[in-house]
Coordinates of C-alpha atoms (C1' of nucleotides) in Angstrom, one line a residue:
Chain A
M1 CA 138.5 100.2 190.6
D2 CA 137.8 103.5 189.3
W3 CA 136.0 103.3 186.2
S4 CA 135.7 107.1 185.6
D5 CA 137.7 108.1 182.4
S6 CA 141.4 108.0 183.3
D7 CA 141.9 111.7 182.2
G8 CA 139.2 112.3 185.0
N9 CA 137.8 115.2 183.0
E10 CA 134.7 113.9 181.7
V11 CA 132.0 113.4 184.6
L12 CA 128.9 112.8 182.9
D13 CA 125.5 112.8 184.0
W14 CA 124.1 109.8 182.3
E15 CA 120.5 110.2 184.2
S16 CA 120.0 113.4 182.8
D17 CA 120.7 113.5 179.3
E18 CA 117.3 112.8 178.2
E19 CA 115.5 114.7 180.6
P20 CA 113.3 117.1 178.9
G21 CA 115.2 120.1 178.1
P22 CA 114.8 123.5 176.8
G23 CA 114.0 121.8 173.6
S24 CA 111.6 119.0 174.6
S25 CA 108.1 119.0 173.4
P26 CA 105.4 121.5 175.0
A27 CA 103.1 118.9 173.7
R28 CA 104.4 116.0 174.9
V29 CA 105.1 117.1 178.1
A30 CA 101.9 118.4 178.8
D31 CA 100.1 115.8 177.1
R32 CA 101.4 113.2 179.6
A33 CA 100.6 115.7 182.3
G34 CA 96.9 116.2 181.2
P35 CA 95.2 119.1 180.8
S36 CA 95.9 121.6 183.6
D37 CA 93.6 123.8 186.0
E38 CA 94.7 127.0 184.1
T39 CA 92.3 126.0 181.7
C40 CA 89.4 127.7 183.7
K41 CA 90.8 131.0 182.9
A42 CA 89.8 131.1 179.7
G43 CA 87.2 132.4 178.2
P44 CA 83.7 130.9 178.3
S45 CA 83.1 131.1 174.8
H46 CA 86.7 129.5 174.0
R47 CA 86.8 127.1 176.7
P48 CA 86.5 123.8 175.2
L49 CA 88.7 125.0 172.2
V50 CA 91.5 126.4 174.7
S51 CA 91.0 123.3 176.8
H52 CA 91.5 121.0 173.7
F53 CA 95.1 123.0 172.7
M54 CA 96.1 123.0 176.1
G55 CA 96.0 119.5 176.4
M56 CA 98.3 119.2 173.9
G57 CA 100.5 121.5 175.8
F58 CA 100.5 124.4 174.2
S59 CA 100.1 128.0 176.7
E60 CA 96.9 129.6 177.2
D61 CA 98.5 132.8 175.7
M62 CA 99.5 131.3 172.6
V63 CA 96.2 129.5 172.2
M64 CA 94.1 132.6 172.7
K65 CA 96.1 134.5 170.2
A66 CA 96.0 131.7 167.9
I67 CA 92.3 131.6 168.1
K68 CA 92.1 135.1 167.5
E69 CA 94.4 135.2 164.4
N70 CA 92.5 132.2 162.8
G71 CA 88.8 132.2 164.4
E72 CA 87.4 129.7 166.2
G73 CA 85.8 127.9 163.2
D74 CA 89.4 126.6 161.5
S75 CA 90.9 124.0 164.4
E76 CA 93.3 123.1 161.7
A77 CA 94.8 126.4 160.8
I78 CA 94.7 127.5 165.1
L79 CA 97.0 124.1 165.2
E80 CA 99.5 125.2 162.6
T81 CA 99.5 128.9 163.8
L82 CA 100.4 127.2 167.5
L83 CA 103.2 124.9 165.9
T84 CA 104.6 128.3 164.3
Y85 CA 104.9 129.9 167.5
A86 CA 106.6 126.9 169.1
A87 CA 108.9 126.9 166.4
I88 CA 109.6 130.3 166.3
E89 CA 110.1 130.1 170.4
K90 CA 112.5 127.6 170.5
C91 CA 114.3 127.7 167.6
P92 CA 117.1 130.4 168.3
E93 CA 118.5 129.1 171.6
N94 CA 117.7 125.2 171.0
I95 CA 119.1 124.3 167.8
D96 CA 123.0 124.7 168.0
H97 CA 123.7 126.4 164.8
S98 CA 127.4 126.7 165.2
H99 CA 127.5 123.0 163.8
N100 CA 125.7 123.1 160.9
N101 CA 124.8 125.5 158.2
C102 CA 121.4 125.9 159.4
S103 CA 120.5 129.5 158.4
L104 CA 117.6 131.5 160.0
A105 CA 116.5 133.4 156.9
S106 CA 113.4 131.5 156.5
E107 CA 112.5 131.3 160.1
E108 CA 112.5 135.3 160.0
N109 CA 110.5 135.2 156.8
N110 CA 107.9 133.3 159.0
S111 CA 108.3 134.9 162.2
D112 CA 105.3 137.2 161.4
G113 CA 103.4 133.8 162.1
D114 CA 101.3 134.2 158.7
D115 CA 103.4 132.1 156.6
L116 CA 102.7 128.9 157.5
S117 CA 104.0 127.1 154.3
D118 CA 106.8 125.5 156.2
I119 CA 104.9 123.8 158.8
S120 CA 107.0 120.5 158.2
G121 CA 109.7 122.3 160.4
F122 CA 112.4 121.9 157.6
E123 CA 114.5 124.6 156.6
D124 CA 116.4 122.7 154.2
E125 CA 114.2 122.0 151.0
D126 CA 116.5 119.2 150.0
F127 CA 114.6 117.0 152.8
T128 CA 111.2 118.3 152.1
M129 CA 111.2 118.3 148.3
G130 CA 110.5 114.8 147.8
L131 CA 108.2 114.3 150.6
S132 CA 104.6 113.7 150.1
E133 CA 101.7 115.6 151.8
E134 CA 101.5 112.2 154.0
D135 CA 105.1 112.1 154.6
K136 CA 104.8 116.2 155.6
K137 CA 101.9 115.2 158.1
Y138 CA 104.1 112.5 159.8
L139 CA 106.7 114.7 160.2
T140 CA 104.5 117.6 161.7
L141 CA 103.2 114.8 164.0
M142 CA 106.8 113.8 165.2
E143 CA 107.6 117.6 165.9
M144 CA 104.3 117.9 168.0
G145 CA 106.5 115.2 170.0
F146 CA 104.5 112.2 169.3
H147 CA 106.2 108.8 168.8
P148 CA 107.2 107.8 165.4
E149 CA 105.0 104.6 166.0
E150 CA 102.0 106.5 167.0
A151 CA 102.4 108.9 164.2
S152 CA 102.1 105.8 161.6
A153 CA 99.4 104.1 163.6
A154 CA 97.3 107.0 163.5
M155 CA 97.7 107.8 159.6
R156 CA 97.2 104.2 159.1
R157 CA 93.7 104.7 161.3
C158 CA 92.4 107.5 159.7
G159 CA 93.5 107.3 155.9
P160 CA 95.9 109.5 153.9
D161 CA 93.2 112.6 153.8
A162 CA 93.2 112.9 157.3
Q163 CA 94.1 116.5 158.8
I164 CA 96.8 117.0 161.3
L165 CA 93.9 117.8 164.1
E166 CA 92.3 114.4 163.3
L167 CA 95.6 112.4 163.7
A168 CA 96.6 114.2 166.7
D169 CA 92.9 113.3 168.1
S170 CA 93.2 109.9 167.1
I171 CA 96.6 109.7 169.0
H172 CA 95.3 110.7 172.1
A173 CA 92.2 108.7 171.7
A174 CA 94.2 105.6 171.4
E175 CA 96.3 106.6 174.2
V176 CA 93.0 106.8 176.7
Q177 CA 91.8 103.1 175.4
E178 CA 95.3 102.1 176.2
S179 CA 95.5 103.3 179.6
E180 CA 92.0 102.4 180.3
L181 CA 93.2 98.8 179.1
G182 CA 96.3 99.1 181.5
E183 CA 98.7 98.7 178.9
S184 CA 100.6 100.9 176.8
T185 CA 102.8 100.2 173.6
Y186 CA 104.7 103.4 173.7
S187 CA 105.0 103.9 177.4
N188 CA 107.8 104.8 178.8
N189 CA 107.5 102.5 181.8
K190 CA 107.2 99.1 180.4
P191 CA 105.7 96.2 182.4
E192 CA 108.5 94.4 184.6
S193 CA 108.5 91.2 182.3
F194 CA 109.8 93.4 179.5
S195 CA 112.8 94.9 181.3
Y196 CA 116.1 93.3 181.7
N197 CA 117.8 95.2 184.2
C198 CA 121.7 94.8 184.7
S199 CA 122.2 93.6 188.4
R200 CA 124.8 91.9 190.5
G201 CA 124.8 88.2 189.4
K202 CA 123.6 88.9 185.9
R203 CA 126.4 87.4 184.6
K204 CA 125.6 83.8 185.7
R205 CA 122.1 84.2 184.9
F206 CA 122.6 85.4 181.0
A207 CA 122.2 82.3 179.5
E208 CA 119.5 81.2 181.3
E209 CA 117.4 84.7 180.8
T210 CA 118.7 84.6 177.2
V211 CA 117.0 81.4 176.3
N212 CA 113.8 82.4 178.3
K213 CA 114.0 86.1 176.0
R214 CA 114.3 83.9 173.0
R215 CA 111.5 82.0 174.2
C216 CA 109.4 85.0 174.5
V217 CA 110.0 86.3 171.1
Q218 CA 107.0 84.2 169.3
T219 CA 104.5 84.7 172.2
E220 CA 104.8 88.7 172.2
S221 CA 105.8 89.5 168.8
D222 CA 102.6 89.2 167.5
S223 CA 100.6 91.7 170.0
S224 CA 103.6 94.5 169.8
L225 CA 105.0 94.4 165.9
I226 CA 107.1 97.4 165.6
S227 CA 106.0 99.0 162.4
I228 CA 108.4 101.0 160.0
P229 CA 107.6 104.6 159.7
K230 CA 107.5 106.5 156.6
P231 CA 109.2 108.6 155.8
M232 CA 112.1 106.7 157.1
V233 CA 113.6 109.6 158.9
G234 CA 114.4 108.6 162.4
Y235 CA 114.3 111.3 165.2
G236 CA 115.0 114.3 162.5
L237 CA 117.3 115.0 159.8
P238 CA 120.1 117.5 159.2
N239 CA 118.9 121.2 159.3
Q240 CA 115.5 120.2 160.6
R241 CA 114.4 123.4 162.6
I242 CA 112.5 121.8 165.2
T243 CA 113.6 119.0 167.3
T244 CA 111.1 118.7 169.6
I245 CA 111.0 114.8 169.8
C246 CA 111.6 113.8 173.2
R247 CA 112.1 110.0 174.2
K248 CA 112.5 108.6 177.5
L249 CA 114.8 105.7 177.4
P250 CA 114.1 102.9 180.1
E251 CA 116.4 103.1 182.9
S252 CA 118.0 99.8 182.5
A253 CA 119.2 101.2 179.0
V254 CA 120.9 104.4 180.6
G255 CA 124.7 104.1 180.2
P256 CA 127.5 104.3 180.6
P257 CA 128.3 103.1 178.1
Y258 CA 126.7 104.5 175.3
F259 CA 125.6 102.0 172.6
Y260 CA 124.9 102.0 169.2
Y261 CA 123.6 98.8 167.0
E262 CA 122.9 99.0 163.4
N263 CA 121.0 96.2 161.2
V264 CA 119.0 96.0 158.2
A265 CA 115.2 97.8 158.6
L266 CA 113.5 95.5 156.5
A267 CA 114.0 92.2 158.6
P268 CA 112.2 89.3 159.0
K269 CA 109.0 90.1 161.5
G270 CA 109.5 89.9 165.0
V271 CA 113.6 90.3 164.4
W272 CA 113.4 94.4 165.5
E273 CA 111.2 93.3 168.6
T274 CA 113.7 90.5 169.8
I275 CA 116.6 92.9 169.0
S276 CA 115.0 95.7 170.8
R277 CA 113.9 93.7 173.9
F278 CA 117.4 92.6 174.3
L279 CA 118.5 96.1 174.1
Y280 CA 116.9 97.3 177.3
D281 CA 113.6 97.8 175.1
V282 CA 115.2 100.9 173.2
E283 CA 112.8 101.0 169.9
P284 CA 115.0 101.1 166.9
E285 CA 115.6 104.5 164.9
F286 CA 114.7 103.8 161.4
V287 CA 116.6 106.0 158.9
D288 CA 117.1 105.9 155.2
S289 CA 120.4 107.0 154.2
K290 CA 119.2 108.6 151.0
Y291 CA 118.1 111.6 152.9
F292 CA 122.0 111.8 153.5
C293 CA 123.5 111.0 150.2
A294 CA 122.6 109.6 146.8
A295 CA 122.1 106.4 148.0
A296 CA 119.4 104.4 149.9
R297 CA 120.4 102.2 152.5
K298 CA 117.4 101.5 155.1
R299 CA 118.5 100.7 158.3
A300 CA 117.5 100.6 161.9
Y301 CA 119.5 101.9 164.8
V302 CA 119.1 100.9 168.3
H303 CA 121.1 103.1 170.4
N304 CA 120.8 105.3 174.1
L305 CA 122.6 108.4 172.9
P306 CA 120.9 111.4 173.0
I307 CA 118.6 113.1 170.1
Q308 CA 118.8 116.7 170.7
N309 CA 121.7 119.3 168.7
R310 CA 122.8 116.5 166.5
F311 CA 124.7 117.9 163.7
P312 CA 125.7 116.7 160.2
L313 CA 129.1 116.3 158.8
L314 CA 130.5 119.0 156.3
P315 CA 130.4 119.2 153.4
I316 CA 127.0 118.0 153.0
P317 CA 127.1 115.4 150.4
P318 CA 125.1 115.8 147.0
K319 CA 121.9 113.7 147.2
T320 CA 121.2 113.3 143.6
I321 CA 122.9 110.8 140.9
H322 CA 123.6 113.8 139.0
D323 CA 125.2 116.0 141.5
V324 CA 127.6 113.2 142.7
F325 CA 128.3 112.0 139.1
P326 CA 127.9 114.9 136.7
T327 CA 129.3 112.9 133.9
T328 CA 126.5 110.6 133.3
K329 CA 124.2 113.4 132.6
K330 CA 125.4 113.6 129.1
W331 CA 124.5 109.8 128.7
W332 CA 121.3 109.5 130.9
P333 CA 118.2 108.7 128.6
S334 CA 115.1 111.0 129.3
W335 CA 113.1 107.8 130.2
D336 CA 115.5 106.8 133.0
P337 CA 113.8 108.5 135.7
R338 CA 116.0 107.7 138.7
T339 CA 117.5 110.4 140.8
Q340 CA 119.2 108.0 143.5
F341 CA 120.6 105.1 143.8
N342 CA 119.1 102.2 145.3
C343 CA 121.0 100.5 148.3
L344 CA 124.5 99.5 147.5
Q345 CA 125.0 95.8 147.7
T346 CA 127.9 93.5 148.1
C347 CA 127.7 92.5 144.4
T348 CA 127.5 94.0 141.3
A349 CA 126.0 93.2 137.7
S350 CA 128.2 91.0 135.2
A351 CA 129.4 92.4 132.4
K352 CA 127.1 90.0 130.6
L353 CA 124.2 92.0 131.8
T354 CA 125.9 95.4 130.5
E355 CA 126.3 93.9 127.0
R356 CA 122.5 92.5 127.4
I357 CA 121.3 96.0 127.7
R358 CA 123.5 97.4 125.3
R359 CA 122.3 95.0 122.5
A360 CA 118.6 95.7 123.4
L361 CA 119.1 99.4 123.0
E362 CA 121.4 99.4 119.7
H363 CA 118.6 99.3 117.7
Y364 CA 117.1 102.5 118.6
D365 CA 117.9 106.1 118.5
D366 CA 116.5 107.8 121.6
L367 CA 113.2 106.0 122.6
P368 CA 113.1 102.5 123.0
P369 CA 109.7 100.6 123.0
L370 CA 108.4 100.8 126.1
T371 CA 108.8 97.1 127.2
T372 CA 112.6 97.9 126.5
Q373 CA 112.5 100.7 128.6
K374 CA 111.0 98.6 131.4
Y375 CA 113.4 95.8 131.1
V376 CA 116.5 98.2 131.0
I377 CA 115.3 100.4 133.9
E378 CA 114.7 97.2 135.7
E379 CA 118.0 96.0 135.6
C380 CA 119.3 99.5 136.2
R381 CA 117.4 99.8 139.8
K382 CA 118.4 96.5 140.9
W383 CA 122.2 96.9 139.9
N384 CA 122.4 100.6 140.6
L385 CA 124.0 100.9 137.2
V386 CA 124.7 104.2 135.6
W387 CA 124.9 105.5 132.2
V388 CA 128.8 105.9 131.0
G389 CA 128.0 106.0 127.2
H390 CA 125.2 105.9 124.4
H391 CA 123.3 103.1 125.3
K392 CA 126.1 102.0 127.6
V393 CA 125.4 101.2 131.4
A394 CA 127.9 100.0 134.1
P395 CA 128.0 99.3 137.8
L396 CA 129.9 101.8 140.2
E397 CA 133.3 101.4 140.7
P398 CA 134.5 100.8 144.1
D399 CA 135.9 104.1 144.9
E400 CA 132.4 105.8 143.5
I401 CA 130.9 103.4 146.4
E402 CA 133.5 104.7 148.6
M403 CA 132.5 108.2 148.3
L404 CA 128.8 107.4 148.5
L405 CA 129.2 106.2 151.8
G406 CA 131.2 108.6 153.2
F407 CA 134.5 107.1 153.1
P408 CA 138.0 108.8 151.9
R409 CA 138.7 107.7 148.6
D410 CA 140.6 104.7 148.4
H411 CA 139.7 103.6 151.7
T412 CA 139.2 99.8 150.8
R413 CA 142.1 100.2 148.2
G414 CA 145.3 98.1 148.1
G415 CA 146.7 96.4 150.6
G416 CA 145.9 92.8 148.7
I417 CA 142.3 93.3 148.7
S418 CA 140.5 91.9 145.5
R419 CA 137.9 93.9 143.9
T420 CA 135.1 91.4 144.7
E421 CA 136.2 91.9 148.4
R422 CA 136.0 95.5 148.1
Y423 CA 132.3 95.2 146.7
R424 CA 131.5 93.2 149.9
S425 CA 133.1 95.1 152.3
L426 CA 131.7 98.1 151.2
G427 CA 128.1 96.2 150.7
N428 CA 128.5 95.7 154.2
S429 CA 129.3 98.8 155.7
F430 CA 127.7 102.0 157.4
Q431 CA 126.8 105.2 155.7
V432 CA 129.3 107.3 157.4
D433 CA 127.3 110.5 157.0
T434 CA 124.1 109.0 158.7
V435 CA 126.3 107.3 161.6
A436 CA 128.2 110.6 162.0
F437 CA 124.9 112.6 162.4
H438 CA 123.7 110.2 165.2
L439 CA 127.0 109.9 167.0
S440 CA 127.5 114.0 166.6
V441 CA 126.0 114.5 170.0
L442 CA 128.8 112.7 171.3
K443 CA 131.5 115.7 170.3
D444 CA 130.6 118.2 173.2
M445 CA 130.4 115.3 175.7
F446 CA 134.0 113.9 174.9
P447 CA 135.9 116.7 174.3
N448 CA 139.2 114.9 175.1
G449 CA 138.2 112.2 172.9
L450 CA 136.4 108.5 173.7
R451 CA 137.6 104.9 174.3
L452 CA 135.5 102.9 171.8
L453 CA 134.6 99.6 171.5
S454 CA 133.6 98.7 167.9
L455 CA 131.9 94.9 167.1
F456 CA 131.8 93.8 163.8
S457 CA 133.8 96.9 162.7
G458 CA 133.9 96.1 159.0
I459 CA 135.7 98.6 157.2
G460 CA 135.5 100.8 160.2
G461 CA 132.6 103.1 159.5
A462 CA 132.1 104.2 163.2
E463 CA 135.7 105.0 163.5
V464 CA 135.3 106.8 160.2
A465 CA 132.3 108.8 161.3
L466 CA 134.0 109.7 164.8
H467 CA 137.2 110.9 163.3
R468 CA 135.4 113.1 160.8
L469 CA 133.3 114.7 163.5
G470 CA 136.6 115.5 165.0
I471 CA 136.2 113.5 168.0
R472 CA 139.6 111.9 169.2
L473 CA 139.9 108.1 169.1
K474 CA 141.8 107.7 172.4
V475 CA 141.1 104.0 172.3
V476 CA 139.9 101.7 170.0
V477 CA 139.1 98.0 170.4
S478 CA 137.9 96.6 166.8
V479 CA 136.7 93.1 166.6
E480 CA 136.3 92.1 163.1
I481 CA 136.6 88.6 161.3
S482 CA 137.8 89.5 158.3
E483 CA 141.6 90.2 158.0
V484 CA 141.2 92.4 155.0
N485 CA 139.0 94.7 156.8
R486 CA 141.2 94.6 159.8
N487 CA 144.0 95.9 157.4
I488 CA 141.8 98.5 156.0
I489 CA 141.2 100.1 159.7
K490 CA 144.8 99.6 160.5
S491 CA 146.2 101.4 157.3
W492 CA 143.6 104.0 157.8
W493 CA 144.5 104.7 161.6
E494 CA 148.0 105.1 160.6
Q495 CA 147.0 107.3 157.5
T496 CA 145.1 109.9 159.5
N497 CA 147.8 110.2 162.2
Q498 CA 145.5 108.7 164.9
T499 CA 147.4 109.4 168.5
G500 CA 145.1 107.1 170.1
T501 CA 145.5 103.2 170.7
L502 CA 144.3 101.1 168.7
I503 CA 143.7 97.2 169.2
E504 CA 142.3 94.8 166.9
L505 CA 140.5 91.5 167.4
A506 CA 139.3 88.9 165.3
D507 CA 136.2 87.2 166.7
V508 CA 133.5 88.5 168.8
Q509 CA 132.9 85.1 170.3
Q510 CA 136.3 84.7 171.3
L511 CA 135.9 88.1 173.4
S512 CA 135.5 86.5 176.9
G513 CA 134.3 88.3 180.0
D514 CA 137.9 87.7 181.4
K515 CA 139.4 89.6 178.3
L516 CA 136.8 92.4 178.2
E517 CA 137.7 92.9 181.9
E518 CA 141.6 92.9 181.2
L519 CA 140.9 95.3 178.6
M520 CA 138.6 97.6 180.7
C521 CA 141.1 97.7 183.4
T522 CA 144.2 98.9 180.9
F523 CA 141.8 101.6 179.6
G524 CA 139.1 102.4 182.5
G525 CA 136.2 101.2 180.4
F526 CA 134.4 102.1 177.3
D527 CA 132.7 105.1 176.7
L528 CA 130.8 103.9 173.2
V529 CA 129.8 100.5 171.8
V530 CA 128.9 100.1 168.5
G531 CA 128.1 97.2 166.1
G532 CA 126.4 96.2 163.5
S533 CA 126.1 92.5 163.4
P534 CA 125.6 90.4 160.2
C535 CA 122.5 90.6 158.1
N536 CA 123.2 87.9 156.0
N537 CA 120.1 85.8 157.4
L538 CA 117.8 89.0 157.8
A539 CA 118.3 90.5 154.2
G540 CA 115.6 90.2 151.7
S541 CA 118.1 89.3 149.0
N542 CA 119.4 86.1 150.5
R543 CA 117.1 83.7 149.0
Y544 CA 118.7 80.9 150.8
H545 CA 119.1 81.1 154.2
R546 CA 116.8 84.1 155.2
D547 CA 116.5 82.4 158.5
G548 CA 116.0 85.2 160.9
L549 CA 117.7 86.4 164.0
E550 CA 118.4 82.5 164.8
G551 CA 120.5 82.4 161.2
T552 CA 124.4 81.3 161.6
H553 CA 125.7 84.7 160.9
S554 CA 123.0 87.1 162.1
S555 CA 122.6 85.1 165.4
L556 CA 125.9 86.9 166.3
F557 CA 123.5 89.6 167.5
Y558 CA 123.3 87.8 170.7
D559 CA 127.3 88.1 170.7
Y560 CA 126.9 92.0 170.6
F561 CA 124.4 92.1 173.6
R562 CA 126.5 89.7 175.7
I563 CA 129.6 91.9 175.3
L564 CA 127.7 95.3 175.4
D565 CA 125.8 93.6 178.7
L566 CA 129.1 92.6 180.1
V567 CA 130.6 96.1 179.6
K568 CA 127.3 97.4 181.1
C569 CA 127.9 95.0 184.1
I570 CA 131.7 95.8 184.8
M571 CA 131.3 99.5 184.2
G572 CA 129.4 98.9 187.7
K573 CA 126.3 101.2 187.1
N574 CA 124.3 98.9 189.6
I575 CA 126.9 97.0 191.3
Chain B
dT1 C1' 100.1 94.2 142.1
dT2 C1' 104.8 96.5 142.1
dC3 C1' 109.2 97.1 144.0
dA4 C1' 113.3 96.5 146.5
dC5 C1' 116.6 93.9 148.9
dC6 C1' 124.4 94.7 153.7
dA7 C1' 123.3 87.1 149.4
dT8 C1' 124.7 82.5 147.9
dG9 C1' 127.0 78.7 145.6
dA10 C1' 128.3 76.3 141.3
dA11 C1' 131.1 76.9 137.8
dG12 C1' 134.6 79.2 135.0
dC13 C1' 138.8 81.6 134.9
dT14 C1' 143.7 83.4 135.8
dA15 C1' 147.8 83.1 137.7
dG16 C1' 151.3 81.0 139.9
dT17 C1' 153.6 76.2 140.9
dT18 C1' 155.6 71.8 140.2
Chain C
dA1 C1' 151.2 69.8 131.0
dA2 C1' 148.9 69.3 135.1
dC3 C1' 147.2 71.0 139.5
dT4 C1' 145.9 74.6 143.0
dA5 C1' 144.1 78.1 145.1
dG6 C1' 141.9 82.3 144.7
dC7 C1' 139.0 85.3 142.5
dT8 C1' 135.3 86.3 139.4
dT9 C1' 130.9 85.6 137.0
dC10 C1' 126.5 84.1 136.8
dA11 C1' 121.8 82.4 137.7
dT12 C1' 119.1 82.2 141.0
dG13 C1' 113.5 83.5 144.1
dG14 C1' 111.2 84.9 148.1
dT15 C1' 109.6 87.9 151.8
dG16 C1' 107.3 91.9 153.2
dA17 C1' 105.9 96.7 152.5
dA18 C1' 103.5 100.1 150.3

DNA sequence: TTCACCATGAAGCTAGTT
DNA sequence: AACTAGCTTCATGGTGAA
């Protein structure tokens, strides 16, 4: 059986997509290799300093020039200059400006190396505007090629006032210590016991190994807790000028197929460790959609996609409440400081609550007492209420939520779906712009379209994202338990005049190996396996059954893994 | 301490049917 | 009028991170 693309026009080099290319971090690559012998060429007076920076991966010429510019005394300034040089050197050829509206103007302004104000590496002020100094330091560390967790850990160790150089040193020191102890938390080559390689006969061993893995969770979770990076920007945001982060995937994680798994970031302790362990030790990418739209949505994504040359969907959505809903500005009281929404959930505020708020405010003109303000703001934050009149708040309408999440207007409207059901479906969905940004790297790889296996499809967030990216959907096998959601996808499929094939199935648990093999025989395999399994038992807002990954609904994650693993095996990478 | 969180389930409501 | 099914409303708390 030939599992290559049926069109025979997409021969991908699956092994090389994460190789350090021209866009990879000089800091990172050299860091791993250790200081080079070339250090000796540096002048005697500068030698320790030059070695230090060359050890971080900067070229000798660059270091010498930076020292000359700043003098030897100010290491922090030298480092900033070096980062600027690195940015200038890499930007034009490594960032694909054709896909986004990234302007080179500010880069030109910085090209003399004197203006270091933009060290955070962002062109679009939108994204840096709200960031604290601490956040900016974090981003700088990431641009230097450090892993998000390394950066977070160093910032915890060194405190909020630590300078970049001190933080970088701290990370190096930690690495040295780890290597001396013979264990590396962030190592690309994890111990054998952690890996789970797909191989012949694996399907038979699946159940047994799954149980063993589950058992491992309790004992290992304490020693390798994943910390959530702050700011929650993942491997970078749109219009970020420097994308130097380079990650090396564990061998067993490399496709085909590509996979993309999503769930709530703030899951109970140990959950993401378990998910990551199952999904071939790929570390989650934590992203808050507040950087992509006007509503927060803290999620983690485990995927084996390349992270270079991502581009955002256009038009870029507005990121403040006032920009999205200009009419609310008229009624927005000065004492309500919100500029963005909290997470759009599956339930909305009751009419009684909005009435209680109206009554609480009716006796005051403009400035109610602080206790009233506090009460109203608290409820507004909790339920994402907007001001629609004097002293009058209201929950967001379903079509407004559709817009915020990046879906076409009326995507969930009609077809017999109730209003409550719309809220629930939307609350459970992807934020399309965020997911599309991550999936955008597939556009150049699959110019003729791709074959998608979409598990827990919901209202088709992944499908909509790929479509909006202009990626043709040759085949979509969508598995979704809810009939109304399946109808929504089918309706969208017809309305958008798709030319591919859509197959809708109801239950991931019923998707057997045989059925999967049959589908893959028909279509020649899948290029991408997307899924966001239920979060019911993980979400903080569930006060009844927050039972973790073993909960009734959330344990369906294991079906995502089971199916992905089957696809990997059938695609035959190791057969 | 404060804040946020893809929720749940019982009770009430409503439209349709007999 | 009585019944039913499906939908809406309402009240409810704990965990984890900063």
